[in-house]
CSV table of C-alpha atoms in Angstrom, one decimal:
chain,number,residue,atom,x,y,z
A,30,MET,CA,-15.4,-9.9,-23.0
A,31,PRO,CA,-13.4,-13.2,-22.4
A,32,ASP,CA,-14.8,-16.2,-24.6
A,33,LEU,CA,-16.0,-18.3,-21.4
A,34,ASP,CA,-16.3,-21.4,-23.7
A,35,ALA,CA,-12.8,-21.3,-24.4
A,36,LEU,CA,-11.8,-20.4,-20.5
A,37,LYS,CA,-13.9,-23.7,-19.5
A,38,ALA,CA,-12.2,-25.7,-22.2
A,39,GLU,CA,-8.8,-24.8,-21.1
A,40,ALA,CA,-9.8,-25.1,-17.2
A,41,LYS,CA,-11.4,-28.6,-17.8
A,42,ARG,CA,-8.3,-29.8,-19.8
A,43,LEU,CA,-6.1,-28.8,-16.9
A,44,LEU,CA,-8.0,-30.5,-14.0
A,45,ASP,CA,-8.3,-33.6,-16.5
A,46,GLU,CA,-4.9,-33.9,-17.1
A,47,GLY,CA,-3.9,-33.4,-13.5
A,48,VAL,CA,-1.8,-30.2,-14.4
A,49,VAL,CA,-3.4,-28.7,-11.4
A,50,GLU,CA,-5.4,-29.8,-8.6
A,51,MET,CA,-7.7,-26.8,-8.3
A,52,ILE,CA,-8.6,-24.0,-10.5
A,53,ILE,CA,-9.5,-20.4,-8.9
A,54,GLY,CA,-12.0,-18.8,-10.7
A,55,PHE,CA,-15.5,-17.1,-10.4
A,56,LYS,CA,-19.2,-18.8,-9.9
A,57,ALA,CA,-22.6,-16.7,-9.9
A,58,GLY,CA,-23.1,-14.8,-6.5
A,59,ASP,CA,-26.5,-14.3,-4.8
A,60,THR,CA,-27.2,-11.2,-7.0
A,61,PRO,CA,-26.0,-10.7,-10.9
A,62,LEU,CA,-23.8,-7.7,-9.5
A,63,HIS,CA,-21.7,-10.0,-7.5
A,64,PRO,CA,-20.0,-13.0,-8.9
A,65,GLN,CA,-18.0,-14.7,-6.4
A,66,PRO,CA,-14.8,-16.3,-6.1
A,67,ALA,CA,-14.9,-20.2,-6.6
A,68,PHE,CA,-12.3,-22.7,-6.0
A,69,PHE,CA,-13.0,-25.6,-8.8
A,70,LYS,CA,-11.6,-28.9,-8.0
A,71,THR,CA,-13.4,-31.4,-10.4
A,72,VAL,CA,-14.2,-31.1,-14.3
A,73,GLU,CA,-17.8,-31.0,-13.5
A,74,GLU,CA,-17.6,-28.0,-11.4
A,75,ILE,CA,-16.0,-26.0,-13.9
A,76,ASP,CA,-19.5,-25.7,-15.8
A,77,ARG,CA,-20.5,-23.2,-13.0
A,78,LEU,CA,-17.4,-21.0,-14.2
A,79,VAL,CA,-18.5,-17.3,-14.5
A,80,TYR,CA,-16.3,-14.7,-15.9
A,81,ASN,CA,-17.5,-11.1,-16.8
A,82,ALA,CA,-17.0,-7.8,-15.8
A,83,LEU,CA,-18.6,-7.5,-12.5
A,84,CYS,CA,-16.1,-9.9,-11.3
A,85,GLN,CA,-14.3,-7.5,-8.9
A,86,ASN,CA,-12.1,-9.4,-6.4
A,87,ASN,CA,-8.4,-9.9,-7.2
A,88,LEU,CA,-7.9,-13.8,-7.2
A,89,ALA,CA,-4.4,-13.5,-6.4
A,90,THR,CA,-5.6,-12.9,-3.0
A,91,TYR,CA,-6.6,-16.5,-2.2
A,92,LEU,CA,-2.9,-17.9,-3.4
A,93,THR,CA,-1.6,-17.3,0.1
A,94,ARG,CA,-4.3,-19.3,1.8
A,95,PHE,CA,-3.1,-22.7,0.0
A,96,PRO,CA,0.1,-24.8,0.5
A,97,LYS,CA,2.7,-23.9,-1.3
A,98,THR,CA,3.1,-27.4,-2.4
A,99,GLN,CA,-0.4,-27.3,-4.0
A,100,LYS,CA,-0.6,-27.1,-8.0
A,101,ILE,CA,-2.9,-23.9,-8.5
A,102,GLY,CA,-4.4,-22.9,-11.9
A,103,MET,CA,-5.8,-19.5,-12.1
A,104,LEU,CA,-7.8,-17.0,-14.1
A,105,VAL,CA,-5.4,-13.7,-14.3
A,106,ARG,CA,-6.1,-10.6,-15.4
A,107,GLY,CA,-3.2,-7.8,-15.9
A,108,CYS,CA,-3.4,-6.5,-12.2
A,109,GLU,CA,-4.0,-10.0,-11.1
A,110,ASN,CA,-0.8,-11.4,-12.8
A,111,ARG,CA,1.1,-8.4,-11.4
A,112,SER,CA,0.1,-9.3,-8.0
A,113,VAL,CA,0.9,-13.2,-8.4
A,114,ASN,CA,4.4,-12.1,-9.6
A,115,ALA,CA,4.7,-10.0,-6.8
A,116,LEU,CA,3.7,-12.8,-4.5
A,117,VAL,CA,6.1,-15.2,-6.1
A,118,ILE,CA,9.0,-12.7,-5.6
A,119,GLU,CA,8.2,-12.8,-1.8
A,120,GLY,CA,8.2,-16.5,-1.8
A,121,GLN,CA,4.4,-17.0,-1.3
A,122,HIS,CA,4.3,-19.6,-4.1
A,123,PRO,CA,6.7,-21.5,-6.2
A,124,ARG,CA,6.0,-20.1,-9.8
A,125,ASP,CA,6.4,-23.6,-10.9
A,126,GLY,CA,3.4,-24.6,-8.8
A,127,LEU,CA,1.0,-22.5,-10.6
A,128,TYR,CA,-0.7,-22.0,-13.9
A,129,LEU,CA,-2.1,-19.0,-15.2
A,130,ILE,CA,-5.0,-18.6,-17.5
A,131,GLY,CA,-4.2,-15.0,-18.8
A,132,VAL,CA,-7.4,-13.1,-19.7
A,133,PRO,CA,-6.8,-9.3,-21.5
A,134,CYS,CA,-9.0,-7.0,-19.2
A,135,GLU,CA,-11.2,-4.4,-20.7
A,136,GLY,CA,-12.1,-3.1,-16.8
A,137,ILE,CA,-14.3,-4.0,-13.9
A,138,ILE,CA,-17.3,-2.6,-13.6
A,139,ASP,CA,-18.4,-0.7,-10.3
A,140,TRP,CA,-21.6,-2.1,-9.5
A,141,ARG,CA,-22.2,0.9,-7.3
A,142,LYS,CA,-22.5,2.8,-10.4
A,143,ILE,CA,-25.0,0.9,-12.0
A,144,ILE,CA,-27.5,1.0,-9.4
A,145,GLU,CA,-27.0,4.6,-9.0
A,146,LYS,CA,-28.7,4.8,-12.3
A,147,THR,CA,-31.1,1.7,-11.9
A,148,GLY,CA,-31.9,1.4,-8.5
A,149,GLU,CA,-30.9,-1.5,-6.4
A,150,GLU,CA,-33.1,-4.2,-7.4
A,151,VAL,CA,-31.1,-6.0,-10.6
A,152,ILE,CA,-32.4,-8.9,-12.3
A,153,SER,CA,-29.7,-9.4,-14.7
A,154,VAL,CA,-26.8,-7.7,-16.6
A,155,PHE,CA,-25.5,-8.3,-19.9
A,156,GLU,CA,-22.7,-7.3,-21.7
A,157,GLN,CA,-23.2,-6.5,-25.5
A,158,SER,CA,-20.4,-6.2,-28.0
A,159,ASP,CA,-20.8,-2.6,-28.6
A,160,ASN,CA,-19.3,-1.9,-25.4
A,161,THR,CA,-22.6,-1.0,-23.7
A,162,VAL,CA,-24.3,-2.9,-21.1
A,163,LEU,CA,-27.8,-3.8,-20.8
A,164,VAL,CA,-29.2,-4.1,-17.4
A,165,GLU,CA,-32.6,-5.5,-16.5
A,166,ALA,CA,-34.0,-4.2,-13.3
A,167,LYS,CA,-37.4,-4.0,-11.4
A,168,SER,CA,-37.6,-0.3,-12.5
A,169,GLY,CA,-37.0,-1.4,-16.3
A,170,TYR,CA,-34.6,-2.0,-18.8
A,171,PHE,CA,-31.4,0.6,-19.2
A,172,THR,CA,-28.6,0.2,-22.0
A,173,LEU,CA,-25.7,2.0,-20.2
A,174,GLU,CA,-22.2,3.1,-21.8
A,175,LYS,CA,-19.6,0.5,-20.4
A,176,ASP,CA,-17.0,3.2,-20.2
A,177,THR,CA,-19.1,5.2,-17.7
A,178,LEU,CA,-19.4,2.2,-15.4
A,179,LEU,CA,-16.0,1.4,-15.1
A,180,HIS,CA,-14.0,1.5,-11.7
A,181,GLU,CA,-11.5,4.5,-11.2
A,182,SER,CA,-8.5,2.1,-11.0
A,183,CYS,CA,-9.5,0.1,-14.2
A,184,ALA,CA,-10.3,3.6,-16.0
A,185,ARG,CA,-6.8,4.5,-15.6
A,186,CYS,CA,-5.1,0.9,-15.8
A,187,ILE,CA,-1.9,0.9,-17.8
A,188,HIS,CA,-1.2,-2.9,-18.1
A,189,PRO,CA,-4.3,-4.7,-18.8
A,190,ASN,CA,-2.8,-7.5,-20.5
A,191,PRO,CA,-1.4,-10.4,-18.3
A,192,ILE,CA,2.4,-10.2,-18.9
A,193,SER,CA,3.4,-13.5,-17.9
A,194,ALA,CA,0.6,-16.0,-18.3
A,195,ASP,CA,0.9,-19.5,-19.2
A,196,ILE,CA,-1.8,-19.0,-21.8
A,197,VAL,CA,-3.7,-16.0,-23.1
A,198,ILE,CA,-7.1,-16.6,-23.9
A,199,GLY,CA,-8.7,-13.6,-26.0
A,200,GLU,CA,-6.8,-10.9,-28.0
A,201,LEU,CA,-4.2,-8.6,-26.4
A,202,LEU,CA,-5.4,-5.0,-26.1
A,203,PRO,CA,-3.3,-1.7,-26.1
A,204,GLU,CA,-1.6,-0.5,-23.3
A,205,GLY,CA,-3.2,2.2,-21.0
A,206,ASP,CA,-2.0,6.0,-21.3
A,207,PRO,CA,0.6,6.5,-18.2
A,208,THR,CA,-0.2,10.2,-18.0
A,209,LEU,CA,-3.6,9.7,-17.5
A,210,ALA,CA,-3.2,6.9,-14.9
A,211,ARG,CA,-1.1,9.2,-13.2
A,212,GLU,CA,-3.5,12.5,-13.4
A,213,GLN,CA,-5.1,11.7,-9.9
A,214,VAL,CA,-1.8,11.8,-7.7
A,215,ALA,CA,-0.3,14.5,-9.4
A,216,ALA,CA,-3.8,16.8,-9.0
A,217,PHE,CA,-3.8,15.7,-5.3
A,218,ALA,CA,0.0,16.6,-4.9
A,219,ASP,CA,-1.1,20.3,-6.1
A,220,LEU,CA,-3.2,20.6,-3.6
A,221,SER,CA,-1.8,22.9,-0.2
A,222,LEU,CA,-0.9,20.7,2.6
A,223,GLN,CA,-3.9,21.9,4.5
A,224,GLU,CA,-6.2,20.5,1.8
A,225,ARG,CA,-4.4,17.4,1.4
A,226,HIS,CA,-4.7,16.5,5.0
A,227,ALA,CA,-8.2,17.6,5.1
A,228,TRP,CA,-9.3,15.4,2.6
A,229,PHE,CA,-7.4,12.6,4.4
A,230,ARG,CA,-9.0,13.2,7.7
A,231,GLN,CA,-12.4,13.1,6.0
A,232,GLU,CA,-11.6,9.6,4.3
A,233,ALA,CA,-9.8,8.3,7.2
A,234,GLU,CA,-12.6,9.1,9.8
A,235,ARG,CA,-15.5,7.5,8.0
A,236,CYS,CA,-13.8,4.4,8.2
A,237,ILE,CA,-15.9,1.4,10.3
A,238,ARG,CA,-12.6,-0.6,10.6
A,239,CYS,CA,-14.1,-3.8,9.1
A,240,TYR,CA,-10.8,-4.6,7.3
A,241,ALA,CA,-12.3,-5.5,4.1
A,242,CYS,CA,-9.5,-3.6,2.6
A,243,ARG,CA,-6.9,-5.7,4.1
A,244,GLU,CA,-8.8,-9.1,3.3
A,245,ALA,CA,-9.3,-7.7,-0.2
A,246,CYS,CA,-5.7,-6.9,-1.3
A,247,PRO,CA,-3.6,-9.9,-2.4
A,248,MET,CA,-0.6,-8.5,-0.8
A,249,CYS,CA,-1.8,-8.3,2.7
A,250,TYR,CA,-1.0,-11.6,3.9
A,251,CYS,CA,0.5,-11.2,7.3
A,252,GLU,CA,-0.7,-13.8,9.8
A,253,GLU,CA,-1.0,-11.2,12.6
A,254,CYS,CA,-1.6,-7.7,11.3
A,255,PHE,CA,0.5,-4.7,13.0
A,256,VAL,CA,-3.3,-3.4,14.0
A,257,ASP,CA,-4.1,-6.6,15.7
A,258,HIS,CA,-1.0,-7.1,17.7
A,259,VAL,CA,-1.5,-5.8,21.0
A,260,SER,CA,1.8,-6.5,23.1
A,261,PRO,CA,3.7,-4.4,22.4
A,262,ARG,CA,1.0,-2.4,20.6
A,263,TRP,CA,2.9,-1.0,17.6
A,264,THR,CA,0.5,1.8,17.1
A,265,GLU,CA,-2.8,3.2,18.3
A,266,SER,CA,-5.5,1.0,17.0
A,267,GLY,CA,-9.0,2.0,18.6
A,268,THR,CA,-11.5,4.0,17.0
A,269,THR,CA,-10.3,7.1,18.1
A,270,PRO,CA,-9.0,9.8,15.3
A,271,ALA,CA,-5.3,8.5,16.0
A,272,GLY,CA,-6.3,4.9,15.6
A,273,MET,CA,-8.3,5.5,12.5
A,274,GLN,CA,-5.4,7.4,10.6
A,275,GLY,CA,-3.0,5.6,11.9
A,276,TRP,CA,-4.7,2.4,10.0
A,277,HIS,CA,-4.9,4.2,6.9
A,278,ILE,CA,-1.6,5.3,7.0
A,279,VAL,CA,0.2,2.4,7.7
A,280,ARG,CA,-1.8,-0.1,5.6
A,281,ALA,CA,-0.9,1.7,2.7
A,282,PHE,CA,2.8,2.2,3.6
A,283,HIS,CA,3.4,-1.4,4.0
A,284,GLN,CA,2.5,-1.6,0.3
A,285,THR,CA,5.3,0.4,-0.8
A,286,GLY,CA,7.0,-1.2,-3.6
A,287,ARG,CA,4.3,-4.0,-3.9
A,288,CYS,CA,1.2,-2.3,-4.7
A,289,THR,CA,0.0,-3.1,-8.5
A,290,SER,CA,-2.8,-0.7,-8.5
A,291,CYS,CA,-5.6,-3.3,-9.1
A,292,GLY,CA,-7.9,-1.1,-6.8
A,293,ALA,CA,-9.3,-4.1,-4.8
A,294,CYS,CA,-9.2,-2.3,-1.7
A,295,GLU,CA,-11.2,0.5,-3.2
A,296,ARG,CA,-13.8,-1.9,-4.4
A,297,ALA,CA,-14.1,-4.0,-1.2
A,298,CYS,CA,-14.5,-1.2,1.0
A,299,PRO,CA,-18.2,-0.8,2.3
A,300,MET,CA,-18.1,3.1,2.9
A,301,ASP,CA,-16.5,4.0,-0.5
A,302,ILE,CA,-13.8,5.3,1.0
A,303,LYS,CA,-10.9,6.3,-1.4
A,304,MET,CA,-7.2,4.8,-0.8
A,305,THR,CA,-5.7,4.8,-3.9
A,306,TYR,CA,-4.5,8.4,-3.6
A,307,LEU,CA,-2.2,7.1,-1.1
A,308,THR,CA,-0.8,3.9,-2.5
A,309,GLU,CA,-0.3,5.8,-6.0
A,310,LYS,CA,1.8,8.5,-4.2
A,311,LEU,CA,4.3,5.5,-3.1
A,312,ASN,CA,4.0,3.9,-6.4
A,313,GLN,CA,5.0,7.3,-8.2
A,314,ASP,CA,7.9,7.3,-5.4
A,315,MET,CA,8.9,3.9,-6.3
A,316,ARG,CA,8.8,4.9,-9.8
A,317,GLN,CA,10.9,8.1,-9.7
A,318,LYS,CA,13.3,6.9,-7.0
A,319,TYR,CA,14.2,3.3,-7.7
A,320,ASN,CA,12.7,3.1,-11.3
A,321,PHE,CA,10.6,0.3,-9.9
A,322,GLU,CA,6.9,-0.9,-10.8
A,323,ALA,CA,5.7,-4.0,-8.7
A,324,GLY,CA,5.2,-7.2,-10.4
A,325,MET,CA,6.6,-6.5,-13.8
A,326,ASP,CA,8.9,-9.5,-13.4
A,327,THR,CA,9.5,-12.3,-10.9
A,328,LYS,CA,12.9,-11.5,-10.2
A,329,THR,CA,13.4,-7.7,-9.3
A,330,PRO,CA,12.7,-7.6,-5.6
A,331,PRO,CA,11.0,-4.6,-4.0
A,332,PRO,CA,13.1,-1.5,-3.2
A,333,PHE,CA,12.8,-1.9,0.2
A,334,SER,CA,14.1,-5.3,0.5
A,335,THR,CA,17.0,-4.3,-1.5
A,336,ILE,CA,20.0,-2.1,0.0
A,337,THR,CA,22.6,-0.1,-2.2
A,338,LEU,CA,24.9,2.8,-1.4
A,339,ASP,CA,24.6,5.0,-4.4
A,340,ASP,CA,20.7,5.6,-3.9
A,341,LYS,CA,19.8,9.3,-4.7
A,342,SER,CA,17.8,10.7,-1.6
A,343,ARG,CA,17.7,13.6,0.5
A,344,PHE,CA,18.9,11.7,3.3
A,345,ILE,CA,22.4,11.3,1.6
A,346,VAL,CA,25.2,13.2,3.0
B,32,MET,CA,5.6,31.1,17.7
B,33,SER,CA,6.1,31.5,21.7
B,34,GLU,CA,6.5,28.0,23.2
B,35,THR,CA,9.6,26.1,22.2
B,36,PRO,CA,8.8,22.9,19.5
B,37,LYS,CA,8.8,19.4,20.9
B,38,LEU,CA,11.3,17.4,19.3
B,39,VAL,CA,12.0,13.8,19.3
B,40,LEU,CA,15.9,12.6,18.9
B,41,PHE,CA,16.4,9.1,17.7
B,42,GLN,CA,19.8,8.6,18.4
B,43,CYS,CA,22.1,5.4,17.1
B,44,GLN,CA,24.1,4.2,20.1
B,45,TRP,CA,27.2,3.8,18.2
B,46,CYS,CA,27.8,7.0,16.4
B,47,LEU,CA,28.5,9.6,19.4
B,48,PHE,CA,32.0,8.6,19.9
B,49,SER,CA,33.4,11.6,22.0
B,50,PRO,CA,32.5,11.2,25.6
B,51,ALA,CA,31.4,14.6,26.0
B,52,ASP,CA,28.7,14.5,23.3
B,53,GLN,CA,27.5,11.1,24.6
B,54,GLU,CA,27.3,12.5,28.1
B,55,TRP,CA,25.4,15.6,26.6
B,56,VAL,CA,23.0,13.3,25.0
B,57,ASP,CA,22.3,11.0,27.7
B,58,SER,CA,21.9,13.7,30.4
B,59,GLN,CA,21.8,17.0,29.5
B,60,LEU,CA,19.5,17.1,26.8
B,61,PRO,CA,16.8,20.2,26.9
B,62,ALA,CA,13.5,19.3,28.1
B,63,ASN,CA,11.9,19.9,24.8
B,64,ILE,CA,13.8,17.4,23.1
B,65,HIS,CA,12.8,13.7,23.5
B,66,LEU,CA,15.6,10.8,23.6
B,67,ILE,CA,15.1,7.6,22.0
B,68,LYS,CA,18.1,5.5,21.7
B,69,VAL,CA,18.3,2.8,19.4
B,70,PRO,CA,20.9,0.0,18.8
B,71,CYS,CA,20.9,1.0,15.0
B,72,THR,CA,18.9,3.2,12.6
B,73,GLY,CA,17.9,0.3,10.9
B,74,ARG,CA,15.9,-0.4,14.1
B,75,ILE,CA,13.8,2.2,13.4
B,76,ASN,CA,10.2,1.1,12.3
B,77,PRO,CA,8.4,3.8,10.4
B,78,LEU,CA,5.5,3.2,13.2
B,79,TYR,CA,8.0,4.7,15.5
B,80,LEU,CA,8.1,7.8,13.6
B,81,LEU,CA,4.0,7.7,13.1
B,82,ASN,CA,3.8,7.4,17.1
B,83,ALA,CA,6.0,10.5,17.5
B,84,VAL,CA,4.1,12.6,15.1
B,85,GLN,CA,0.8,11.3,16.5
B,86,GLY,CA,2.1,12.1,20.0
B,87,GLY,CA,2.4,15.7,18.9
B,88,ALA,CA,6.1,16.1,18.1
B,89,ASP,CA,6.8,19.1,15.8
B,90,GLY,CA,9.9,17.6,14.6
B,91,ILE,CA,12.1,14.3,14.5
B,92,MET,CA,15.6,13.9,14.2
B,93,ILE,CA,17.1,10.7,13.3
B,94,SER,CA,20.7,10.6,14.0
B,95,GLY,CA,22.9,7.5,12.7
B,96,CYS,CA,26.7,6.9,11.4
B,97,LEU,CA,27.5,7.5,8.1
B,98,PRO,CA,26.4,5.4,5.2
B,99,GLU,CA,29.7,3.2,5.1
B,100,GLN,CA,30.3,3.3,8.7
B,101,CYS,CA,27.3,1.4,10.0
B,102,HIS,CA,28.3,-0.8,13.0
B,103,PHE,CA,26.0,-3.3,11.3
B,104,LYS,CA,27.4,-2.8,7.9
B,105,THR,CA,24.0,-1.8,6.0
B,106,GLY,CA,21.6,-1.0,8.8
B,107,ASN,CA,21.4,2.7,8.2
B,108,ILE,CA,21.2,2.2,4.4
B,109,GLY,CA,18.1,0.1,4.8
B,110,ALA,CA,16.7,2.6,7.3
B,111,ARG,CA,17.5,5.4,4.8
B,112,ARG,CA,15.0,4.2,2.1
B,113,GLN,CA,11.9,3.5,4.3
B,114,LEU,CA,12.2,6.5,6.5
B,115,GLU,CA,12.8,8.9,3.6
B,116,GLU,CA,10.1,7.4,1.8
B,117,PHE,CA,8.0,7.6,4.8
B,118,SER,CA,8.5,11.1,5.5
B,119,ASP,CA,7.7,12.1,1.6
B,120,TYR,CA,4.5,10.2,2.4
B,121,LEU,CA,3.5,12.1,5.4
B,122,SER,CA,4.0,15.1,3.6
B,123,HIS,CA,1.6,13.7,1.3
B,124,ILE,CA,-1.2,13.9,3.9
B,125,GLY,CA,-0.3,16.9,6.0
B,126,TYR,CA,2.9,16.4,7.9
B,127,GLU,CA,5.6,18.5,6.1
B,128,LYS,CA,8.6,16.4,5.0
B,129,GLU,CA,11.2,19.3,6.4
B,130,ARG,CA,9.8,18.2,10.1
B,131,ILE,CA,11.7,14.9,9.6
B,132,ARG,CA,15.4,15.4,9.4
B,133,PHE,CA,18.4,12.7,9.1
B,134,LEU,CA,21.7,13.3,10.5
B,135,TRP,CA,24.7,11.4,9.8
B,136,LEU,CA,27.6,11.6,12.1
B,137,ASP,CA,31.2,10.8,11.2
B,138,LEU,CA,33.2,9.1,14.2
B,139,GLN,CA,35.4,12.1,14.0
B,140,ASP,CA,32.7,14.4,14.7
B,141,ARG,CA,32.5,16.8,17.9
B,142,GLY,CA,29.8,18.8,19.1
B,143,ILE,CA,27.7,18.3,15.7
B,144,ILE,CA,24.7,17.2,17.2
B,145,GLN,CA,24.4,20.1,19.7
B,146,LYS,CA,24.7,22.5,16.3
B,147,GLU,CA,22.2,20.5,14.2
B,148,LEU,CA,19.6,20.2,16.9
B,149,ALA,CA,19.7,23.9,17.6
B,150,ALA,CA,19.5,24.5,14.1
B,151,PHE,CA,16.7,22.2,13.5
B,152,GLU,CA,15.1,23.7,16.4
B,153,ALA,CA,15.4,27.1,14.9
B,154,GLN,CA,13.9,26.2,11.7
B,155,LEU,CA,10.8,24.3,13.2
B,156,GLU,CA,10.0,27.4,15.5
B,157,ALA,CA,9.8,29.2,12.0
B,158,PHE,CA,7.0,26.5,11.0
B,159,GLY,CA,5.1,26.7,14.1
B,160,PRO,CA,3.9,24.0,15.8
B,161,ALA,CA,2.6,20.7,14.0
B,162,HIS,CA,-1.4,19.9,14.5
B,163,ASN,CA,-2.3,17.9,11.6
B,164,LEU,CA,-1.6,14.8,12.5
B,165,ALA,CA,-1.2,14.9,16.2
B,166,THR,CA,-4.5,13.1,17.0
B,167,ARG,CA,-3.6,10.9,20.2
B,168,ALA,CA,-5.3,11.7,23.2
B,169,VAL,CA,-2.6,11.9,26.2
B,170,GLU,CA,-3.0,9.0,28.4
B,171,SER,CA,-4.6,11.2,31.4
B,172,ALA,CA,-7.5,11.4,28.8
B,173,GLY,CA,-8.0,8.1,28.1
B,174,GLY,CA,-5.5,7.4,24.9
B,175,ALA,CA,-3.5,4.2,24.7
B,176,ASN,CA,0.1,4.4,25.6
B,177,ALA,CA,1.1,3.1,22.3
């Protein structure tokens, strides 16, 4: 759990000294389960800063919504830091125009797992030092193990520490276990073709096409999405099975070599549709074929934007 | 399987150097092969493959120039990375990756395209029709002409 006072002090200093014009962070939301992204422009506003394990958005999403000339300060966890790096590579914001306040992340709590146990009317949530969470709900008090509440992407996170932040507040955490992280996609690949297809179809067809996954994803910043484009219509995009499946296939494919496994798409989904089994497959292929992991530095461009003659692929004569 | 597999051929316009092959591809293709001529394999967006797959193609062949002989220098190499990954990705969710095949043609090649298409067709017959992702309704039934 980050030291909130230290975060506030640093944020105030940045605004006060004019290092940045704005800090992107979180403030309290309508319910204790949903802190919401906030954009702080004055020192006084910083008092409303909130930072806890229920802050589920990937703040790098908001980076592309501000002018490139603006000096922006941002609270970043491991995944957000990697997303920012990937955006810097793609020219979405100069790295000089950013001040990243790094926070080593112990994982984001999936609010759905809390209300499963306590009922929907939650009054307050406290993270305690012994890795438990005290939840006060209308139905009573609950002490829950934090590890059992973590979001799936966070439970298998490999890089919890911000890797290129300007300042890190809090102690660095040990790296995650890569084998554990890759279990999910390996298990899925072991299923038969028909089983994989059945799972995909079932997940895709529950979609209500709200595009929350697209809005939550830091890498989905196109002015006009392929699915909104009507002339020419690149792919079927209605609420037919072809349109549903097409959206899920192509949304994930557009993240090839860019996805940082933050899991914001799954956390944003109101239908609780699983999506990381698609992006993790693409990440795994990028790792195996091109030894590339998105966002690990601000220099290496993603594999699809580089060309070499000596690729090892089955399409090569 | 009794019916012949439906095939989509993406053909780069620069690499059929012999007039006989060019003529064959342009006007004598069997009815089960749908020809899409492209200015370079680099022009093929993965969405085109998706449209073919959703429209019911049993197999897709992408025919282009050899890696170092691209008319546009590097178009086919860029295509190779994307399309290969896309076919691997489709195999993850139910479309066998053997159904998407690349063919690299040398300028000196004669009659290769016919042989390769025949071999591909034989392989696809063994696989049977691809139902999994063929979800698009036909136009007469209200499907969009994507």
